[in-house]
Amino acid sequence: MTTPTTDPTLAPDGIPIKRNRWFPARKRLPAAWRRPLAVVGIVIILTWTVVALLAPWVAPHDPLAQDFDRYQPPSGDHPFGTDVVGRDILSRVIYGARVSLPLAVLLVTLSVLVGATVGAIAGYVGGVVDAALMRVVDLFFAFPAIILAMAVAASLGPSLTNAVLAIVVVSWPAYARVTRSLVLSLRETNYLAASRLLGDSSGKALIKEVMPNVAGPVLVLASLELGNAVLLLSGLSFLGLGAVPPSPEWGSMVSAGAAVFYNYWVALFPGLAIFTVVLGFNFLGDAMRDALDPRSARSVATSEL
Amino acid sequence: MLFRFILSRLGSAAILSVGIILVSFILTALLPGDAATSRLGERAAADPEIVAAVRARYGLDQPLYMQFFIYLGNLLRGDLGTSIRTQNPVLSDLAQFGPASAELAIAATLIAIVVGVGFGIVASLRANGIIDQVLRVVSLGGVSIPIFWLALIAVYLFSTVNRIFPSSGRLNPGETPPPQVTGMYTFDSLVAGNWPLFISALSHLILPALVLSAPMIGLLLRFTRSSMLEVLGNEYVRAAEAKGLPRHTVVLRHVLRGALVPVITVLGTAFASLLAGTVLVEQIFGWPGIGAYAFRSASNLDLPAIVGVTLFVALVYITVNLIVDFLYGVIDPRIRRA
Amino acid sequence: MRISRGGAFVAAVLAGALALTGCTPADTTGPDTAKDVLVVGKSFDLNTADPARSFETTGGIFGRAVYDTLLTFGKGDATTPIPMVAESYEVNEGATEYTFMLRDDVVFSDGTPLTSADVVFSFDRVKNIQGNGSFLMEGLSVTAPDESTVIITSEKPNTAIPAIITAQTLGIVNSELVKANGGTDAADASTTDTAEEFLNTTSAGSGPYIIETFNTETETVIVANPNYWGEPAAYEKIVLKNATAENQLMDIQSGTIDIALDLGADQLPAIESNPDLAIESGISPTIFFLFSNANPEISKVTSTQAFRDAVKYGLDYDGLLEIAGEGSEQVAGVVPSVFFGALKPADVTVRDIDKAKAAVAELGDIDPISLEYPSDFSVAGISFGAVAERVQANLKEVGLEITLAPSPISTALDSYRGGTEEMGLWLWNPDYPDPADYLVFAPDNIVGLRAGWTGGSHPDLVALSEQAAVATEEAERGEIFREYQLAMNEVGVFAPLFQPAATVVAGKDIEGAVFSAVFGIDLTYIGK
């Protein structure tokens, strides 16, 4: 890497302040917000959040009411048409936000918590513990997520809870790896040593010095994963392994529409909902990543550092 | 050095495999019901003698740990057990369905590379312009679209409304597959010189491969662009330009090498989502591959098949990672030391 | 290297695209449209090509064309067996002995003549192999006094035998050929018979077709039998292609398949106006039913008469028919309308919301009851999920809270057969086309036990079912089966819901493609 004399990543004494590279530099965020895609992303997510929160008032009908004629094409009464048992699809799509959004957030939060904890411990403690934990991480990385989810659902019965658990089990390793490599490189800085000298215990040093520096890239990864979480959840429900009827989950609604795909509206609108939500999350995450560290794409991706 | 590298990787692969088998067994131990009795008709299932005979036939009357060790023992002899559902050895099932998925995955990957890297380079050369913004939206779109939804739309538009492509299967019904070379019908029919069969196989392959490639296109576009930008901004490239070399020569000779790193990265990490996509795409396109097999095996609680597929997929994943790491080492010696 | 590979691929794609544009869509999407090949789309439940072990619809469909039986049914008929390998038969007074006289001109696909020894071997093999279809031979024994006579003896009077022997499981195999390849009809055949692998690749039957390729996942192909003893087969080759109902809908429209067997009523509107397709509808003998567990240990609530009444009168049967699709019928009792002994349409249960609510009031405060059903299984285009959701909504209207508990079929079958479901939504396919099959719903019998129904609670019903099993005279049988079903409806452990419509969709120029309640479709009548 080049080292011009005015490199902001160097402290005055010439030692790289790696810390600043990853710490969420607040002054950079507004720049992100000036990007059009980020704005679009925020608007989309906010809209869906509002829709989800205000569903009972926004939805024209009860999502479970089977009162209407079956398979009605979109019309004034039913802008998204009706489904196989005569329910209003627009209402179901709206209520579906209440299922997908919170679960995606929950899923990512759990994965981050588990993964970051394991990764931080591995990176900080090092040695045998590190090696053992990383082998476990490898195991879960190699285990095909979808097969695990299918087997869990087949045995314990399909349910959103089981689907979320299955996905968390295979998602946390990514965060573990990232956290571990970040912690490893942090260990080499003087900050931890300094903190220990000043009398902090290992644990406190871990929390005070390590976590804030780790938070940035991990959060970036998490925000990018939110979209993925929605896709995985709806994918499992599409296969019949997630949501249980009559829950208005988008993936299972697309699945119901697949059998009668010439009644295009049954599968089209729930799928569109998934698309826009994931797009929103990805726009946002993408812009965040650009703003916080244009190079983090590479450092996060290289797995063996 | 290379030898030690491969050896250590093989070692972890072996341990990983045992771990995976263990997890699979534990998982299926939690499963109520089993594939053997679910194959029985209603009348047969009501006869306890028949039920006991069937369970004994599949070794399901043994305690789980015994089943586990028997399985490991068989595995060392290359026997992956017999699928309760298809009645075939799991190994032959995998040999039958593996190439189908491989064909699909390879086709999707090739499409993704051509389109994703190609447009990624274009985007980087026209950075921050209109084209770049549009391509950025396209790439994010590719990553965001639910694959099962895209597949349904594709089939509707290209098979039902406009009969451009067939809607399901690998060949037309009744067509005999080409003589087995790799198990991939497109490749094998070319080898056999059977042009009409090749066309048929290709026309069946295109639509599912295109659908499957969408997320990878998105990823590759993005990563290629950012990596290209990084390299383009590097001193040695600017130095080369300063030396008077035309831009396209600089791009080709100096930059592509550095830009290949993200490509390899993405291919390695996109594997998991490729598998998930495969399960969904195969389901919708009636493509008889590993994904469909895995889904049916899981639904039917077919223990030997589940473990076999999991092992197979995990091994492929480990191999892919091995190749990726190796390629990293070749392309960027700095990383090898890690 | 990667670039050149990509380049080669691009070149290939371009070449292919150019070639494709030179072809009309029909070329790339359909098989030969000549009469040589018939492609049938079916959602496979295929296990084996060995008739003795086979007892599922898909196996029966091609088995019907590959193996002959003593008797069979006419095109689309499900009531009167007609001669096939047996040209006539006689039955004794008590319906315990049936004597069949065989034709003398039947030969197997390898040219060897069919004799009574082959019949005896095939039937004994079915009996001893302990497969899914072995129960058909329960209480029966078969002997051959001479080469062209076969006698079937039954321990108890059994008037269903002519119907039973039309089953593809009792298809007659070439005993010499099968024995030479590991087959046996000895008492220990379940462990010593190894002929299945052989029979999965080579057929040993006397039917108009023989097996070319057998695959349980993709497609099974049968080709015309050059040595067939009867009228030549109408097609050179019949391909049975495994396709889900959704794929069948796409395939029949694109011409990839000629006949689609699993399309449901909801999917028909897409092709109703298609001038190239003909839709043949019949009534399927499959009955969908709901049960409330009668075992107080499973549920103190569902085992009460009040709960059963609440369900019986609370269901909106007409509304359920909407879900089942056009052409479906409400079934009055457990015997489907297409068979002898079924109840009349006038006997159907009608919704009575007041009675239902009164029954619910009797129950007082109760926890929600869970309704289990298979989540990944659909028949005739009807998904269990949609029916279950409607049932849940219906019962909610009368004050009953139901929670849905679907699971994949393997798991669901487990709890169903174990008798542990509080409420279950299931179906019954006939084992053979006779009302005697439906005695399984009686207490202490197969399906009754799955609903936790033991004889102690309703001894009169048990007595009725036993009577029905041995009645021989036709009028008497009709009466007893009627009483039996009415009594079953009174108690209401089982609430029969509907029979779906069964459709066969075929290209307009294909003749003889009609639904058969017995076989699904009889391939041998197509094209004639």
PDB file of N, CA, C and O in Angstrom, chain C residues 311-352:
ATOM      1  N   VAL C 311     -68.539 -30.611  14.980  1.00  0.00           N
ATOM      2  CA  VAL C 311     -67.793 -30.668  13.720  1.00  0.00           C
ATOM      3  C   VAL C 311     -68.733 -31.043  12.575  1.00  0.00           C
ATOM      4  O   VAL C 311     -68.748 -30.403  11.528  1.00  0.00           O
ATOM      5  N   LYS C 312     -69.533 -32.087  12.804  1.00  0.00           N
ATOM      6  CA  LYS C 312     -70.399 -32.592  11.735  1.00  0.00           C
ATOM      7  C   LYS C 312     -71.333 -31.512  11.210  1.00  0.00           C
ATOM      8  O   LYS C 312     -71.490 -31.332  10.002  1.00  0.00           O
ATOM      9  N   TYR C 313     -71.964 -30.775  12.138  1.00  0.00           N
ATOM     10  CA  TYR C 313     -72.912 -29.766  11.695  1.00  0.00           C
ATOM     11  C   TYR C 313     -72.272 -28.420  11.433  1.00  0.00           C
ATOM     12  O   TYR C 313     -72.885 -27.536  10.847  1.00  0.00           O
ATOM     13  N   GLY C 314     -71.017 -28.269  11.861  1.00  0.00           N
ATOM     14  CA  GLY C 314     -70.374 -26.965  11.689  1.00  0.00           C
ATOM     15  C   GLY C 314     -69.683 -26.785  10.343  1.00  0.00           C
ATOM     16  O   GLY C 314     -69.425 -25.672   9.913  1.00  0.00           O
ATOM     17  N   LEU C 315     -69.380 -27.890   9.683  1.00  0.00           N
ATOM     18  CA  LEU C 315     -68.662 -27.779   8.407  1.00  0.00           C
ATOM     19  C   LEU C 315     -69.583 -27.271   7.306  1.00  0.00           C
ATOM     20  O   LEU C 315     -70.728 -27.680   7.195  1.00  0.00           O
ATOM     21  N   ASP C 316     -69.025 -26.396   6.495  1.00  0.00           N
ATOM     22  CA  ASP C 316     -69.762 -25.886   5.351  1.00  0.00           C
ATOM     23  C   ASP C 316     -69.408 -26.752   4.149  1.00  0.00           C
ATOM     24  O   ASP C 316     -68.436 -26.508   3.434  1.00  0.00           O
ATOM     25  N   TYR C 317     -70.176 -27.804   3.915  1.00  0.00           N
ATOM     26  CA  TYR C 317     -69.818 -28.794   2.894  1.00  0.00           C
ATOM     27  C   TYR C 317     -69.819 -28.203   1.490  1.00  0.00           C
ATOM     28  O   TYR C 317     -68.971 -28.537   0.669  1.00  0.00           O
ATOM     29  N   ASP C 318     -70.764 -27.306   1.221  1.00  0.00           N
ATOM     30  CA  ASP C 318     -70.781 -26.707  -0.111  1.00  0.00           C
ATOM     31  C   ASP C 318     -69.560 -25.837  -0.322  1.00  0.00           C
ATOM     32  O   ASP C 318     -68.970 -25.815  -1.405  1.00  0.00           O
ATOM     33  N   GLY C 319     -69.190 -25.112   0.726  1.00  0.00           N
ATOM     34  CA  GLY C 319     -68.003 -24.274   0.634  1.00  0.00           C
ATOM     35  C   GLY C 319     -66.756 -25.108   0.397  1.00  0.00           C
ATOM     36  O   GLY C 319     -65.854 -24.731  -0.352  1.00  0.00           O
ATOM     37  N   LEU C 320     -66.712 -26.282   1.035  1.00  0.00           N
ATOM     38  CA  LEU C 320     -65.566 -27.164   0.836  1.00  0.00           C
ATOM     39  C   LEU C 320     -65.517 -27.665  -0.597  1.00  0.00           C
ATOM     40  O   LEU C 320     -64.433 -27.877  -1.151  1.00  0.00           O
ATOM     41  N   LEU C 321     -66.681 -27.855  -1.187  1.00  0.00           N
ATOM     42  CA  LEU C 321     -66.695 -28.289  -2.581  1.00  0.00           C
ATOM     43  C   LEU C 321     -66.062 -27.244  -3.479  1.00  0.00           C
ATOM     44  O   LEU C 321     -65.449 -27.560  -4.490  1.00  0.00           O
ATOM     45  N   GLU C 322     -66.208 -25.988  -3.072  1.00  0.00           N
ATOM     46  CA  GLU C 322     -65.549 -24.921  -3.834  1.00  0.00           C
ATOM     47  C   GLU C 322     -64.058 -25.129  -3.869  1.00  0.00           C
ATOM     48  O   GLU C 322     -63.410 -24.966  -4.895  1.00  0.00           O
ATOM     49  N   ILE C 323     -63.490 -25.481  -2.696  1.00  0.00           N
ATOM     50  CA  ILE C 323     -62.049 -25.721  -2.619  1.00  0.00           C
ATOM     51  C   ILE C 323     -61.682 -26.953  -3.427  1.00  0.00           C
ATOM     52  O   ILE C 323     -60.670 -26.983  -4.115  1.00  0.00           O
ATOM     53  N   ALA C 324     -62.559 -27.968  -3.353  1.00  0.00           N
ATOM     54  CA  ALA C 324     -62.256 -29.200  -4.071  1.00  0.00           C
ATOM     55  C   ALA C 324     -62.326 -28.993  -5.563  1.00  0.00           C
ATOM     56  O   ALA C 324     -61.750 -29.745  -6.329  1.00  0.00           O
ATOM     57  N   GLY C 325     -63.009 -27.955  -5.973  1.00  0.00           N
ATOM     58  CA  GLY C 325     -63.018 -27.628  -7.381  1.00  0.00           C
ATOM     59  C   GLY C 325     -64.258 -28.115  -8.093  1.00  0.00           C
ATOM     60  O   GLY C 325     -65.023 -28.952  -7.602  1.00  0.00           O
ATOM     61  N   GLU C 326     -64.448 -27.575  -9.276  1.00  0.00           N
ATOM     62  CA  GLU C 326     -65.630 -27.897 -10.042  1.00  0.00           C
ATOM     63  C   GLU C 326     -65.662 -29.372 -10.414  1.00  0.00           C
ATOM     64  O   GLU C 326     -64.642 -29.957 -10.762  1.00  0.00           O
ATOM     65  N   GLY C 327     -66.840 -29.952 -10.331  1.00  0.00           N
ATOM     66  CA  GLY C 327     -66.975 -31.358 -10.685  1.00  0.00           C
ATOM     67  C   GLY C 327     -66.861 -32.274  -9.481  1.00  0.00           C
ATOM     68  O   GLY C 327     -67.157 -33.453  -9.570  1.00  0.00           O
ATOM     69  N   SER C 328     -66.420 -31.735  -8.342  1.00  0.00           N
ATOM     70  CA  SER C 328     -66.316 -32.578  -7.154  1.00  0.00           C
ATOM     71  C   SER C 328     -67.693 -32.722  -6.516  1.00  0.00           C
ATOM     72  O   SER C 328     -68.591 -31.910  -6.760  1.00  0.00           O
ATOM     73  N   GLU C 329     -67.861 -33.767  -5.731  1.00  0.00           N
ATOM     74  CA  GLU C 329     -69.153 -34.022  -5.106  1.00  0.00           C
ATOM     75  C   GLU C 329     -68.983 -34.264  -3.630  1.00  0.00           C
ATOM     76  O   GLU C 329     -67.995 -34.868  -3.213  1.00  0.00           O
ATOM     77  N   GLN C 330     -69.977 -33.850  -2.866  1.00  0.00           N
ATOM     78  CA  GLN C 330     -69.946 -34.209  -1.463  1.00  0.00           C
ATOM     79  C   GLN C 330     -70.245 -35.706  -1.361  1.00  0.00           C
ATOM     80  O   GLN C 330     -71.134 -36.223  -2.031  1.00  0.00           O
ATOM     81  N   VAL C 331     -69.496 -36.408  -0.548  1.00  0.00           N
ATOM     82  CA  VAL C 331     -69.726 -37.843  -0.407  1.00  0.00           C
ATOM     83  C   VAL C 331     -70.556 -38.070   0.862  1.00  0.00           C
ATOM     84  O   VAL C 331     -70.278 -37.512   1.915  1.00  0.00           O
ATOM     85  N   ALA C 332     -71.614 -38.866   0.720  1.00  0.00           N
ATOM     86  CA  ALA C 332     -72.566 -39.008   1.825  1.00  0.00           C
ATOM     87  C   ALA C 332     -72.054 -39.923   2.921  1.00  0.00           C
ATOM     88  O   ALA C 332     -72.288 -39.694   4.101  1.00  0.00           O
ATOM     89  N   GLY C 333     -71.341 -40.969   2.529  1.00  0.00           N
ATOM     90  CA  GLY C 333     -70.830 -41.920   3.520  1.00  0.00           C
ATOM     91  C   GLY C 333     -69.407 -42.277   3.151  1.00  0.00           C
ATOM     92  O   GLY C 333     -68.811 -41.662   2.266  1.00  0.00           O
ATOM     93  N   VAL C 334     -68.842 -43.278   3.791  1.00  0.00           N
ATOM     94  CA  VAL C 334     -67.438 -43.581   3.509  1.00  0.00           C
ATOM     95  C   VAL C 334     -67.242 -44.321   2.192  1.00  0.00           C
ATOM     96  O   VAL C 334     -66.145 -44.373   1.668  1.00  0.00           O
ATOM     97  N   VAL C 335     -68.309 -44.918   1.643  1.00  0.00           N
ATOM     98  CA  VAL C 335     -68.151 -45.606   0.357  1.00  0.00           C
ATOM     99  C   VAL C 335     -68.367 -44.596  -0.762  1.00  0.00           C
ATOM    100  O   VAL C 335     -69.397 -43.935  -0.813  1.00  0.00           O
ATOM    101  N   PRO C 336     -67.410 -44.456  -1.653  1.00  0.00           N
ATOM    102  CA  PRO C 336     -67.543 -43.442  -2.710  1.00  0.00           C
ATOM    103  C   PRO C 336     -68.659 -43.793  -3.685  1.00  0.00           C
ATOM    104  O   PRO C 336     -69.009 -44.955  -3.861  1.00  0.00           O
ATOM    105  N   SER C 337     -69.184 -42.744  -4.319  1.00  0.00           N
ATOM    106  CA  SER C 337     -70.386 -42.893  -5.135  1.00  0.00           C
ATOM    107  C   SER C 337     -70.203 -43.828  -6.313  1.00  0.00           C
ATOM    108  O   SER C 337     -71.177 -44.374  -6.818  1.00  0.00           O
ATOM    109  N   VAL C 338     -68.962 -44.033  -6.788  1.00  0.00           N
ATOM    110  CA  VAL C 338     -68.768 -44.830  -8.000  1.00  0.00           C
ATOM    111  C   VAL C 338     -68.844 -46.321  -7.736  1.00  0.00           C
ATOM    112  O   VAL C 338     -68.851 -47.115  -8.677  1.00  0.00           O
ATOM    113  N   PHE C 339     -68.890 -46.732  -6.489  1.00  0.00           N
ATOM    114  CA  PHE C 339     -68.931 -48.155  -6.197  1.00  0.00           C
ATOM    115  C   PHE C 339     -70.312 -48.594  -5.750  1.00  0.00           C
ATOM    116  O   PHE C 339     -71.125 -47.789  -5.288  1.00  0.00           O
ATOM    117  N   PHE C 340     -70.540 -49.875  -5.846  1.00  0.00           N
ATOM    118  CA  PHE C 340     -71.765 -50.470  -5.360  1.00  0.00           C
ATOM    119  C   PHE C 340     -71.871 -50.256  -3.853  1.00  0.00           C
ATOM    120  O   PHE C 340     -70.890 -50.312  -3.136  1.00  0.00           O
ATOM    121  N   GLY C 341     -73.087 -50.006  -3.368  1.00  0.00           N
ATOM    122  CA  GLY C 341     -73.285 -49.910  -1.921  1.00  0.00           C
ATOM    123  C   GLY C 341     -73.114 -48.511  -1.374  1.00  0.00           C
ATOM    124  O   GLY C 341     -73.196 -48.305  -0.165  1.00  0.00           O
ATOM    125  N   ALA C 342     -72.896 -47.535  -2.236  1.00  0.00           N
ATOM    126  CA  ALA C 342     -72.721 -46.163  -1.738  1.00  0.00           C
ATOM    127  C   ALA C 342     -74.065 -45.577  -1.343  1.00  0.00           C
ATOM    128  O   ALA C 342     -75.113 -45.982  -1.841  1.00  0.00           O
ATOM    129  N   LEU C 343     -74.020 -44.603  -0.425  1.00  0.00           N
ATOM    130  CA  LEU C 343     -75.233 -43.917  -0.042  1.00  0.00           C
ATOM    131  C   LEU C 343     -75.693 -43.009  -1.194  1.00  0.00           C
ATOM    132  O   LEU C 343     -74.922 -42.663  -2.071  1.00  0.00           O
ATOM    133  N   LYS C 344     -76.979 -42.625  -1.111  1.00  0.00           N
ATOM    134  CA  LYS C 344     -77.494 -41.760  -2.161  1.00  0.00           C
ATOM    135  C   LYS C 344     -77.141 -40.305  -1.867  1.00  0.00           C
ATOM    136  O   LYS C 344     -76.903 -39.938  -0.731  1.00  0.00           O
ATOM    137  N   PRO C 345     -77.157 -39.462  -2.908  1.00  0.00           N
ATOM    138  CA  PRO C 345     -76.892 -38.035  -2.684  1.00  0.00           C
ATOM    139  C   PRO C 345     -77.825 -37.422  -1.661  1.00  0.00           C
ATOM    140  O   PRO C 345     -77.460 -36.470  -0.966  1.00  0.00           O
ATOM    141  N   ALA C 346     -79.026 -37.976  -1.548  1.00  0.00           N
ATOM    142  CA  ALA C 346     -79.979 -37.412  -0.592  1.00  0.00           C
ATOM    143  C   ALA C 346     -79.546 -37.641   0.848  1.00  0.00           C
ATOM    144  O   ALA C 346     -80.041 -36.986   1.769  1.00  0.00           O
ATOM    145  N   ASP C 347     -78.611 -38.564   1.061  1.00  0.00           N
ATOM    146  CA  ASP C 347     -78.204 -38.882   2.431  1.00  0.00           C
ATOM    147  C   ASP C 347     -77.111 -37.976   2.968  1.00  0.00           C
ATOM    148  O   ASP C 347     -76.637 -38.170   4.082  1.00  0.00           O
ATOM    149  N   VAL C 348     -76.697 -36.971   2.173  1.00  0.00           N
ATOM    150  CA  VAL C 348     -75.561 -36.154   2.620  1.00  0.00           C
ATOM    151  C   VAL C 348     -75.882 -35.378   3.881  1.00  0.00           C
ATOM    152  O   VAL C 348     -77.018 -35.013   4.134  1.00  0.00           O
ATOM    153  N   THR C 349     -74.844 -35.123   4.679  1.00  0.00           N
ATOM    154  CA  THR C 349     -74.985 -34.291   5.876  1.00  0.00           C
ATOM    155  C   THR C 349     -75.069 -32.835   5.443  1.00  0.00           C
ATOM    156  O   THR C 349     -74.329 -32.393   4.571  1.00  0.00           O
ATOM    157  N   VAL C 350     -75.987 -32.121   6.046  1.00  0.00           N
ATOM    158  CA  VAL C 350     -76.146 -30.711   5.706  1.00  0.00           C
ATOM    159  C   VAL C 350     -75.715 -29.856   6.889  1.00  0.00           C
ATOM    160  O   VAL C 350     -75.923 -30.234   8.044  1.00  0.00           O
ATOM    161  N   ARG C 351     -75.158 -28.731   6.590  1.00  0.00           N
ATOM    162  CA  ARG C 351     -74.696 -27.844   7.665  1.00  0.00           C
ATOM    163  C   ARG C 351     -75.876 -27.333   8.489  1.00  0.00           C
ATOM    164  O   ARG C 351     -76.897 -26.948   7.947  1.00  0.00           O
ATOM    165  N   ASP C 352     -75.687 -27.354   9.787  1.00  0.00           N
ATOM    166  CA  ASP C 352     -76.719 -26.820  10.673  1.00  0.00           C
ATOM    167  C   ASP C 352     -76.012 -26.018  11.760  1.00  0.00           C
ATOM    168  O   ASP C 352     -75.591 -26.561  12.783  1.00  0.00           O
TER     169      ASP C 352
END
